[in-house]
CSV table of C-alpha atoms and ligand atoms in Angstrom, one decimal:
chain,number,residue,atom,x,y,z
A,20,MET,CA,-16.5,12.9,-19.9
A,21,THR,CA,-17.7,12.6,-16.0
A,22,PRO,CA,-20.2,9.5,-16.6
A,23,SER,CA,-23.3,10.9,-14.4
A,24,PRO,CA,-24.1,9.2,-10.8
A,25,ALA,CA,-26.6,6.5,-12.7
A,26,ALA,CA,-24.9,5.5,-15.7
A,27,ASP,CA,-21.8,4.9,-12.7
A,28,PHE,CA,-24.0,2.8,-11.1
A,29,LEU,CA,-25.2,0.6,-14.0
A,30,ARG,CA,-21.5,0.0,-14.9
A,31,ARG,CA,-20.4,-1.2,-11.2
A,32,MET,CA,-23.0,-3.0,-11.1
A,33,LEU,CA,-22.6,-4.7,-15.0
A,34,ARG,CA,-18.7,-5.0,-13.6
A,35,ILE,CA,-20.1,-7.1,-10.9
A,36,ARG,CA,-22.1,-10.0,-12.8
A,37,ILE,CA,-20.1,-10.2,-15.8
A,38,PHE,CA,-17.3,-10.5,-13.0
A,39,GLU,CA,-19.4,-13.4,-11.1
A,40,ARG,CA,-20.0,-14.6,-14.6
A,41,LYS,CA,-16.4,-15.2,-15.1
A,42,ALA,CA,-15.7,-16.7,-12.2
A,43,ALA,CA,-18.6,-19.2,-12.6
A,44,GLU,CA,-17.7,-20.6,-15.7
A,45,LEU,CA,-13.9,-20.7,-14.2
A,46,TYR,CA,-15.1,-22.0,-11.3
A,47,SER,CA,-17.0,-25.3,-13.4
A,48,ALA,CA,-14.3,-25.6,-15.8
A,49,GLY,CA,-12.1,-26.7,-12.5
A,50,LYS,CA,-9.9,-24.1,-12.2
A,51,ILE,CA,-11.6,-22.4,-9.3
A,52,ARG,CA,-11.1,-24.9,-6.2
A,53,GLY,CA,-13.5,-24.4,-2.6
A,54,PHE,CA,-16.9,-22.5,-2.2
A,55,LEU,CA,-17.9,-19.9,-4.8
A,56,HIS,CA,-21.1,-17.9,-3.8
A,57,LEU,CA,-22.5,-15.4,-6.3
A,58,TYR,CA,-23.8,-12.0,-5.4
A,59,ASP,CA,-26.5,-12.5,-8.7
A,60,GLY,CA,-29.2,-10.1,-8.1
A,61,GLN,CA,-27.9,-8.3,-5.1
A,62,GLU,CA,-25.2,-5.9,-6.8
A,63,ALA,CA,-27.7,-2.5,-5.8
A,64,ILE,CA,-26.9,-3.2,-2.6
A,65,ALA,CA,-22.9,-3.3,-3.0
A,66,VAL,CA,-23.4,-0.9,-5.8
A,67,GLY,CA,-25.6,1.7,-4.0
A,68,SER,CA,-23.9,1.7,-0.2
A,69,PHE,CA,-19.8,1.9,-1.1
A,70,ARG,CA,-21.0,5.6,-2.2
A,71,ALA,CA,-22.1,6.3,1.0
A,72,LEU,CA,-18.8,5.2,2.8
A,73,ARG,CA,-15.0,7.1,3.3
A,74,PRO,CA,-11.4,6.3,2.8
A,75,GLU,CA,-11.0,6.2,5.9
A,76,ASP,CA,-13.7,3.6,7.0
A,77,ALA,CA,-13.7,0.0,8.0
A,78,VAL,CA,-15.7,-2.4,5.7
A,79,VAL,CA,-16.5,-6.1,6.9
A,80,ALA,CA,-18.5,-8.5,5.4
A,81,ASN,CA,-19.4,-12.5,5.0
A,82,TYR,CA,-18.5,-14.7,2.2
A,83,ARG,CA,-20.4,-13.6,-0.6
A,84,GLU,CA,-18.4,-10.6,-0.4
A,85,HIS,CA,-16.6,-10.3,-4.8
A,86,ALA,CA,-18.8,-7.0,-5.0
A,87,HIS,CA,-17.8,-5.5,-1.5
A,88,ALA,CA,-13.8,-5.6,-1.9
A,89,ILE,CA,-14.3,-4.6,-5.7
A,90,GLU,CA,-16.5,-1.9,-4.7
A,91,ARG,CA,-14.0,-1.3,-1.6
A,92,GLY,CA,-11.6,-0.6,-4.6
A,93,VAL,CA,-9.6,-3.5,-4.4
A,94,ALA,CA,-8.6,-4.3,-8.4
A,95,PRO,CA,-10.8,-7.0,-10.0
A,96,ARG,CA,-7.9,-8.7,-11.1
A,97,ARG,CA,-6.2,-9.1,-7.8
A,98,VAL,CA,-9.6,-10.2,-6.7
A,99,MET,CA,-9.8,-13.2,-9.8
A,100,ALA,CA,-5.9,-13.8,-9.2
A,101,GLU,CA,-7.5,-14.6,-5.1
A,102,LEU,CA,-10.2,-17.2,-6.7
A,103,LEU,CA,-7.2,-18.9,-8.3
A,104,GLY,CA,-5.4,-19.3,-5.8
A,105,LYS,CA,-2.6,-17.2,-6.6
A,106,THR,CA,-0.2,-15.5,-5.5
A,107,SER,CA,-0.7,-11.5,-6.6
A,108,GLY,CA,-4.3,-12.7,-4.9
A,109,VAL,CA,-5.7,-10.1,-2.3
A,110,SER,CA,-4.9,-13.2,0.2
A,111,ARG,CA,-1.7,-14.2,-1.6
A,112,GLY,CA,-4.1,-16.4,-3.0
A,113,ARG,CA,-4.4,-18.2,1.2
A,114,GLY,CA,-8.1,-17.5,1.4
A,115,GLY,CA,-9.8,-18.0,-1.8
A,116,SER,CA,-13.6,-17.1,-2.3
A,117,MET,CA,-14.5,-16.5,1.2
A,118,HIS,CA,-11.8,-14.9,2.0
A,119,LEU,CA,-10.8,-11.3,0.5
A,120,PHE,CA,-9.0,-9.3,2.8
A,121,ASP,CA,-7.1,-5.7,2.4
A,122,ALA,CA,-5.9,-3.7,5.2
A,123,ALA,CA,-4.8,-1.4,2.4
A,124,THR,CA,-8.8,-0.2,1.8
A,125,HIS,CA,-9.4,-1.2,5.2
A,126,PHE,CA,-11.6,-4.2,3.8
A,127,TYR,CA,-11.2,-6.8,7.2
A,128,GLY,CA,-12.6,-9.5,5.6
A,129,GLY,CA,-14.2,-12.2,4.1
A,130,PHE,CA,-15.9,-13.9,6.6
A,131,ALA,CA,-16.6,-17.9,6.5
A,132,ILE,CA,-18.5,-18.4,9.2
A,133,VAL,CA,-22.1,-17.0,9.7
A,134,ALA,CA,-22.3,-13.9,11.8
A,135,GLU,CA,-18.4,-14.0,12.6
A,136,GLY,CA,-17.8,-10.5,10.9
A,137,LEU,CA,-20.5,-8.9,13.6
A,138,PRO,CA,-18.1,-9.5,16.8
A,139,VAL,CA,-15.0,-8.3,14.7
A,140,ALA,CA,-16.9,-5.0,13.8
A,141,ALA,CA,-17.8,-3.9,16.7
A,142,GLY,CA,-14.1,-4.8,18.1
A,143,LEU,CA,-12.9,-2.7,14.5
A,144,ALA,CA,-15.2,-0.1,15.8
A,145,LEU,CA,-14.7,-0.2,19.6
A,146,ALA,CA,-10.4,0.4,18.8
A,147,ARG,CA,-11.3,3.1,16.3
A,148,ARG,CA,-13.3,4.7,19.2
A,149,MET,CA,-10.5,3.9,21.9
A,150,THR,CA,-7.2,4.8,20.0
A,151,ARG,CA,-9.4,8.0,18.3
A,152,GLN,CA,-9.6,7.4,15.2
A,153,PRO,CA,-11.7,8.8,12.5
A,154,GLY,CA,-14.5,7.0,10.4
A,155,LEU,CA,-17.1,4.4,10.8
A,156,VAL,CA,-17.3,0.5,10.3
A,157,ALA,CA,-19.7,-0.6,7.7
A,158,CYS,CA,-20.2,-4.6,8.5
A,159,TYR,CA,-22.5,-6.4,5.8
A,160,PHE,CA,-24.0,-9.9,6.5
A,161,GLY,CA,-26.9,-12.1,5.3
A,162,ASP,CA,-30.3,-12.8,7.3
A,163,GLY,CA,-28.9,-15.8,8.3
A,164,ALA,CA,-26.6,-14.1,10.4
A,165,THR,CA,-29.9,-12.9,12.4
A,166,ASP,CA,-30.6,-16.4,13.3
A,167,GLU,CA,-27.0,-16.6,15.5
A,168,GLY,CA,-26.6,-16.1,19.3
A,169,GLU,CA,-23.6,-13.3,18.6
A,170,PHE,CA,-26.2,-10.4,15.9
A,171,HIS,CA,-27.5,-10.3,19.3
A,172,GLU,CA,-24.6,-9.9,21.8
A,173,THR,CA,-23.0,-7.7,18.6
A,174,MET,CA,-26.2,-5.6,18.2
A,175,ASN,CA,-26.8,-5.0,22.1
A,176,LEU,CA,-23.1,-3.7,22.8
A,177,ALA,CA,-23.0,-2.0,19.8
A,178,ALA,CA,-26.2,0.2,21.6
A,179,LEU,CA,-25.0,0.4,25.1
A,180,TRP,CA,-21.3,1.6,24.0
A,181,ASN,CA,-22.9,4.0,21.2
A,182,LEU,CA,-20.0,1.9,18.9
A,183,PRO,CA,-19.8,4.1,15.5
A,184,LEU,CA,-21.2,1.2,13.4
A,185,LEU,CA,-23.6,1.1,10.1
A,186,PHE,CA,-25.2,-2.3,10.2
A,187,LEU,CA,-26.1,-3.2,6.5
A,188,CYS,CA,-28.0,-6.6,6.2
A,189,GLU,CA,-28.6,-7.9,3.1
A,190,ASN,CA,-32.3,-10.0,3.5
A,191,ASN,CA,-32.4,-12.6,0.7
A,192,PHE,CA,-35.0,-14.4,2.5
A,193,TYR,CA,-32.5,-17.7,2.1
A,194,ALA,CA,-29.4,-19.0,4.7
A,195,MET,CA,-27.9,-21.9,2.2
A,196,GLY,CA,-31.9,-24.0,1.7
A,197,THR,CA,-33.7,-22.7,4.5
A,198,ALA,CA,-35.9,-19.6,3.9
A,199,LEU,CA,-36.4,-16.9,6.6
A,200,SER,CA,-40.1,-17.5,7.8
A,201,ARG,CA,-39.4,-21.2,8.1
A,202,ARG,CA,-36.6,-20.2,11.1
A,203,GLN,CA,-37.7,-17.4,12.7
A,204,ALA,CA,-41.0,-16.6,14.5
A,205,ARG,CA,-40.3,-12.7,13.9
A,206,THR,CA,-39.2,-12.2,10.1
A,207,ASP,CA,-38.7,-8.2,10.5
A,208,ILE,CA,-35.5,-8.1,11.0
A,209,ALA,CA,-35.2,-4.6,11.3
A,210,LEU,CA,-37.5,-4.4,14.2
A,211,LYS,CA,-35.4,-6.7,15.9
A,212,ALA,CA,-32.1,-4.5,15.6
A,213,GLY,CA,-34.5,-1.6,16.7
A,214,ALA,CA,-35.4,-3.7,19.9
A,215,TYR,CA,-31.9,-2.8,21.1
A,216,GLY,CA,-32.8,1.1,20.9
A,217,MET,CA,-30.9,1.5,17.9
A,218,PRO,CA,-33.0,3.7,14.4
A,219,ALA,CA,-33.4,0.7,11.5
A,220,GLU,CA,-35.5,0.8,8.4
A,221,ALA,CA,-36.1,-2.4,5.3
A,222,VAL,CA,-35.3,-0.7,2.1
A,223,ASP,CA,-36.3,-1.9,-1.1
A,224,GLY,CA,-31.9,-3.4,-1.7
A,225,GLN,CA,-32.9,-4.2,-5.4
A,226,ASP,CA,-33.1,-0.2,-6.5
A,227,VAL,CA,-29.8,1.1,-6.4
A,228,PHE,CA,-30.6,4.4,-5.9
A,229,ALA,CA,-32.6,3.9,-2.5
A,230,VAL,CA,-30.3,1.7,-1.7
A,231,ALA,CA,-27.4,4.9,-1.5
A,232,GLU,CA,-29.7,7.0,0.0
A,233,ALA,CA,-30.5,5.2,3.3
A,234,THR,CA,-26.7,4.7,3.9
A,235,ARG,CA,-25.7,8.0,3.2
A,236,ARG,CA,-28.6,9.3,5.7
A,237,ALA,CA,-27.3,6.4,8.2
A,238,ALA,CA,-24.1,7.1,8.0
A,239,GLU,CA,-24.7,11.0,8.3
A,240,ALA,CA,-25.9,10.2,11.8
A,241,VAL,CA,-23.0,7.8,12.6
A,242,ARG,CA,-20.6,10.6,11.5
A,243,ARG,CA,-22.2,12.7,13.7
A,244,GLY,CA,-21.8,10.2,17.0
A,245,GLU,CA,-25.3,9.3,17.5
A,246,GLY,CA,-24.2,6.0,17.9
A,247,PRO,CA,-24.9,2.8,15.9
A,248,ARG,CA,-27.5,2.3,12.3
A,249,PHE,CA,-28.8,-0.8,11.4
A,250,ILE,CA,-30.7,-0.7,7.1
A,251,GLU,CA,-31.7,-4.4,6.5
A,252,PHE,CA,-31.7,-4.2,2.3
A,253,ARG,CA,-34.7,-6.6,1.5
A,254,THR,CA,-33.0,-8.4,-1.6
A,255,TYR,CA,-32.7,-11.8,-3.9
A,256,ARG,CA,-30.1,-14.1,-4.5
A,257,PHE,CA,-30.7,-15.1,-8.2
A,258,ARG,CA,-28.4,-18.2,-8.4
A,259,ALA,CA,-28.0,-21.1,-5.3
A,260,HIS,CA,-26.7,-20.6,-2.4
A,261,SER,CA,-23.4,-21.5,-3.7
A,262,MET,CA,-22.4,-23.7,-6.8
A,263,TYR,CA,-22.6,-26.9,-4.9
A,264,ASP,CA,-26.6,-26.8,-4.2
A,265,PRO,CA,-29.1,-28.4,-6.4
A,266,GLU,CA,-31.7,-25.3,-5.5
A,267,LEU,CA,-34.3,-28.1,-3.9
A,268,TYR,CA,-35.7,-25.6,-1.2
A,269,ARG,CA,-37.0,-23.2,-3.8
A,270,SER,CA,-39.5,-23.5,-7.1
A,271,ARG,CA,-37.7,-22.2,-10.9
A,272,GLU,CA,-41.0,-20.1,-10.8
A,273,GLU,CA,-40.2,-18.1,-7.7
A,274,VAL,CA,-36.9,-17.4,-9.2
A,275,GLU,CA,-38.3,-16.3,-12.2
A,276,LYS,CA,-41.2,-14.0,-10.4
A,277,ALA,CA,-38.0,-12.2,-8.1
A,278,ARG,CA,-36.2,-11.6,-11.6
A,279,VAL,CA,-38.3,-9.3,-12.6
A,280,ARG,CA,-36.8,-7.3,-10.0
A,281,ASP,CA,-33.4,-7.5,-11.4
A,282,PRO,CA,-31.8,-4.0,-10.3
A,283,ILE,CA,-29.2,-4.0,-13.1
A,284,ALA,CA,-32.6,-3.8,-15.6
A,285,LEU,CA,-34.7,-1.8,-13.5
A,286,LEU,CA,-32.1,0.4,-13.6
A,287,ALA,CA,-30.9,0.1,-17.1
A,288,GLY,CA,-34.9,0.4,-18.2
A,289,ARG,CA,-35.2,3.3,-16.0
A,290,LEU,CA,-32.4,5.5,-18.0
A,291,ARG,CA,-33.9,4.2,-21.2
A,292,ARG,CA,-37.7,5.6,-20.3
A,293,GLY,CA,-35.7,8.8,-19.3
A,294,GLY,CA,-33.2,8.5,-22.8
A,295,THR,CA,-30.4,8.7,-21.7
A,296,LEU,CA,-29.5,5.0,-22.5
A,297,ASP,CA,-30.5,3.4,-25.8
A,298,ASP,CA,-29.6,-0.9,-26.5
A,299,ALA,CA,-25.8,0.5,-28.5
A,300,ALA,CA,-24.8,3.0,-25.5
A,301,TYR,CA,-25.6,-0.4,-23.1
A,302,ALA,CA,-24.0,-3.0,-25.7
A,303,ALA,CA,-20.8,-0.7,-25.4
A,304,MET,CA,-20.5,-0.7,-21.9
A,305,GLU,CA,-21.3,-4.4,-21.9
A,306,ARG,CA,-18.4,-4.4,-24.2
A,307,GLU,CA,-15.9,-2.6,-22.3
A,308,VAL,CA,-17.2,-4.4,-18.6
A,309,GLU,CA,-16.2,-7.7,-21.1
A,310,ALA,CA,-12.7,-6.5,-21.9
A,311,GLU,CA,-12.6,-4.8,-17.9
A,312,VAL,CA,-13.3,-8.9,-16.6
A,313,ASP,CA,-11.0,-10.5,-20.0
A,314,GLU,CA,-7.9,-8.2,-18.7
A,315,ALA,CA,-8.7,-9.5,-14.8
A,316,ALA,CA,-8.5,-13.3,-16.0
A,317,ASN,CA,-6.6,-13.2,-17.7
A,318,PHE,CA,-3.7,-12.0,-15.2
A,319,ALA,CA,-4.7,-14.1,-12.9
A,320,ALA,CA,-4.5,-17.3,-15.1
A,321,GLY,CA,-0.7,-16.2,-15.9
A,322,GLU,CA,-0.2,-15.5,-12.3
A,323,PRO,CA,2.4,-18.8,-10.2
A,324,VAL,CA,0.3,-20.4,-7.2
A,325,GLU,CA,2.6,-20.6,-3.9
A,326,SER,CA,5.0,-23.0,-4.6
A,327,VAL,CA,5.5,-26.0,-2.0
A,328,GLU,CA,8.2,-24.9,0.1
A,329,ASP,CA,6.5,-21.3,0.9
A,330,LEU,CA,3.1,-23.3,2.2
A,331,LEU,CA,3.6,-24.0,5.6
A,332,LYS,CA,5.5,-20.0,5.5
A,333,ASP,CA,3.5,-17.5,8.2
A,334,VAL,CA,1.6,-20.4,9.6
A,335,VAL,CA,1.8,-20.9,13.2
A,336,GLY,CA,4.5,-24.1,14.4
A,337,GLY,CA,5.5,-24.1,10.1
A,338,ARG,CA,8.7,-22.8,8.8
A,339,PRO,CA,9.8,-19.9,9.8
A,340,SER,CA,9.7,-17.4,7.1
B,14,LIG,C1,-21.9,-20.6,12.6
B,14,LIG,C2,-22.3,-21.6,11.2
B,14,LIG,N1,-23.2,-22.3,11.3
B,14,LIG,C3,-23.7,-22.3,9.4
B,14,LIG,C4,-22.8,-22.3,8.2
B,14,LIG,C5,-22.8,-22.7,7.7
B,14,LIG,N2,-23.7,-22.3,5.8
B,14,LIG,C6,-23.3,-21.2,4.9
B,14,LIG,S1,-23.5,-19.7,4.9
B,14,LIG,C7,-25.1,-20.7,5.4
B,14,LIG,C8,-26.3,-19.0,4.9
B,14,LIG,C9,-25.8,-18.2,5.8
B,14,LIG,O1,-27.2,-17.3,5.1
B,14,LIG,P1,-27.2,-16.2,4.6
B,14,LIG,O2,-26.8,-15.4,6.3
B,14,LIG,O3,-28.3,-15.5,4.8
B,14,LIG,O4,-26.5,-15.5,4.2
B,14,LIG,P2,-26.6,-15.6,2.5
B,14,LIG,O5,-25.6,-16.5,2.3
B,14,LIG,O6,-28.2,-15.0,1.7
B,14,LIG,O7,-25.7,-14.3,1.4
B,14,LIG,C10,-25.0,-21.7,6.4
B,14,LIG,C11,-26.1,-21.8,7.4
B,14,LIG,C12,-21.6,-21.3,8.5
B,14,LIG,N3,-20.7,-21.2,7.4
B,14,LIG,N4,-21.0,-21.1,10.0
B,15,LIG,MG1,-29.5,-15.1,3.1
């Protein structure tokens, strides 16, 4: 039986939440090194928006991108192996959490520098146009990226050159510990994109259906050759910025208040009220997803790390391969 679109959305969001819960556990156990940024609270954006994308489209994201890679079709076990620095990881264990990359699914990163993905996405879109390749480029970034000059430069060129670009801003109202209202004189991000002559709208990022519908409409316009579109998804991150963040910049009450609009609980509640989900079905779904995540973690744990002799392979000035 094929699951209903709503049940599929719910399962996908749960998979991301549980995948990252496992990643946090492995991080605390010292198995994952470096930085780890989790997506709790924002799942509806990756899950809803990816329904509008086609296999030929390219995707660019930032460092909070585990969900985007998985939704794009990268196997969770290859993402988990990457987090653990294993050679079977999606970036051969050399990128880690912030640098997932998979050319086969046109998933071009994973960028650690804020706003770095924007000009890359514009370049990919321009290349597609010049080589007459089909498909659009979906560019995901946070509200923090809109603080940067690169954001404005990219908006300008994308609009000027009518590029096939879908800008998907995940506005969780914080860039590390600084709230949007403490950084920007004008906090309406969609308005800024509109200033470049690009159709732009703000959408509830906690409602997976609203995300899916807005992205579908915007993607269709881009595919018709109408140039770039911009969506600002208003959302909230429930966890700290990264695993290192003591969260001194916001109150516990503020986070608890935002949790009332947990995208997973919102959808589950809707399905329960509609009579298509009960406790037993939800628990069964959770168990299945947990098993899938455990399988990915066990696979990753058993994989080898790169040998010391190979560490400089493919590094400029390193050992020739
Ligand atoms: C150019 C640059 N400046 C500063 C940093 C440090 N930094 C890392 S994440 C981040 C916050 C970005 O916030 P946002 O784009 O809203 O994404 P979010 O973490 O909220 O998902 C900053 C300032 C960086 N990585 N790159
Ligand atoms: Mg942010």
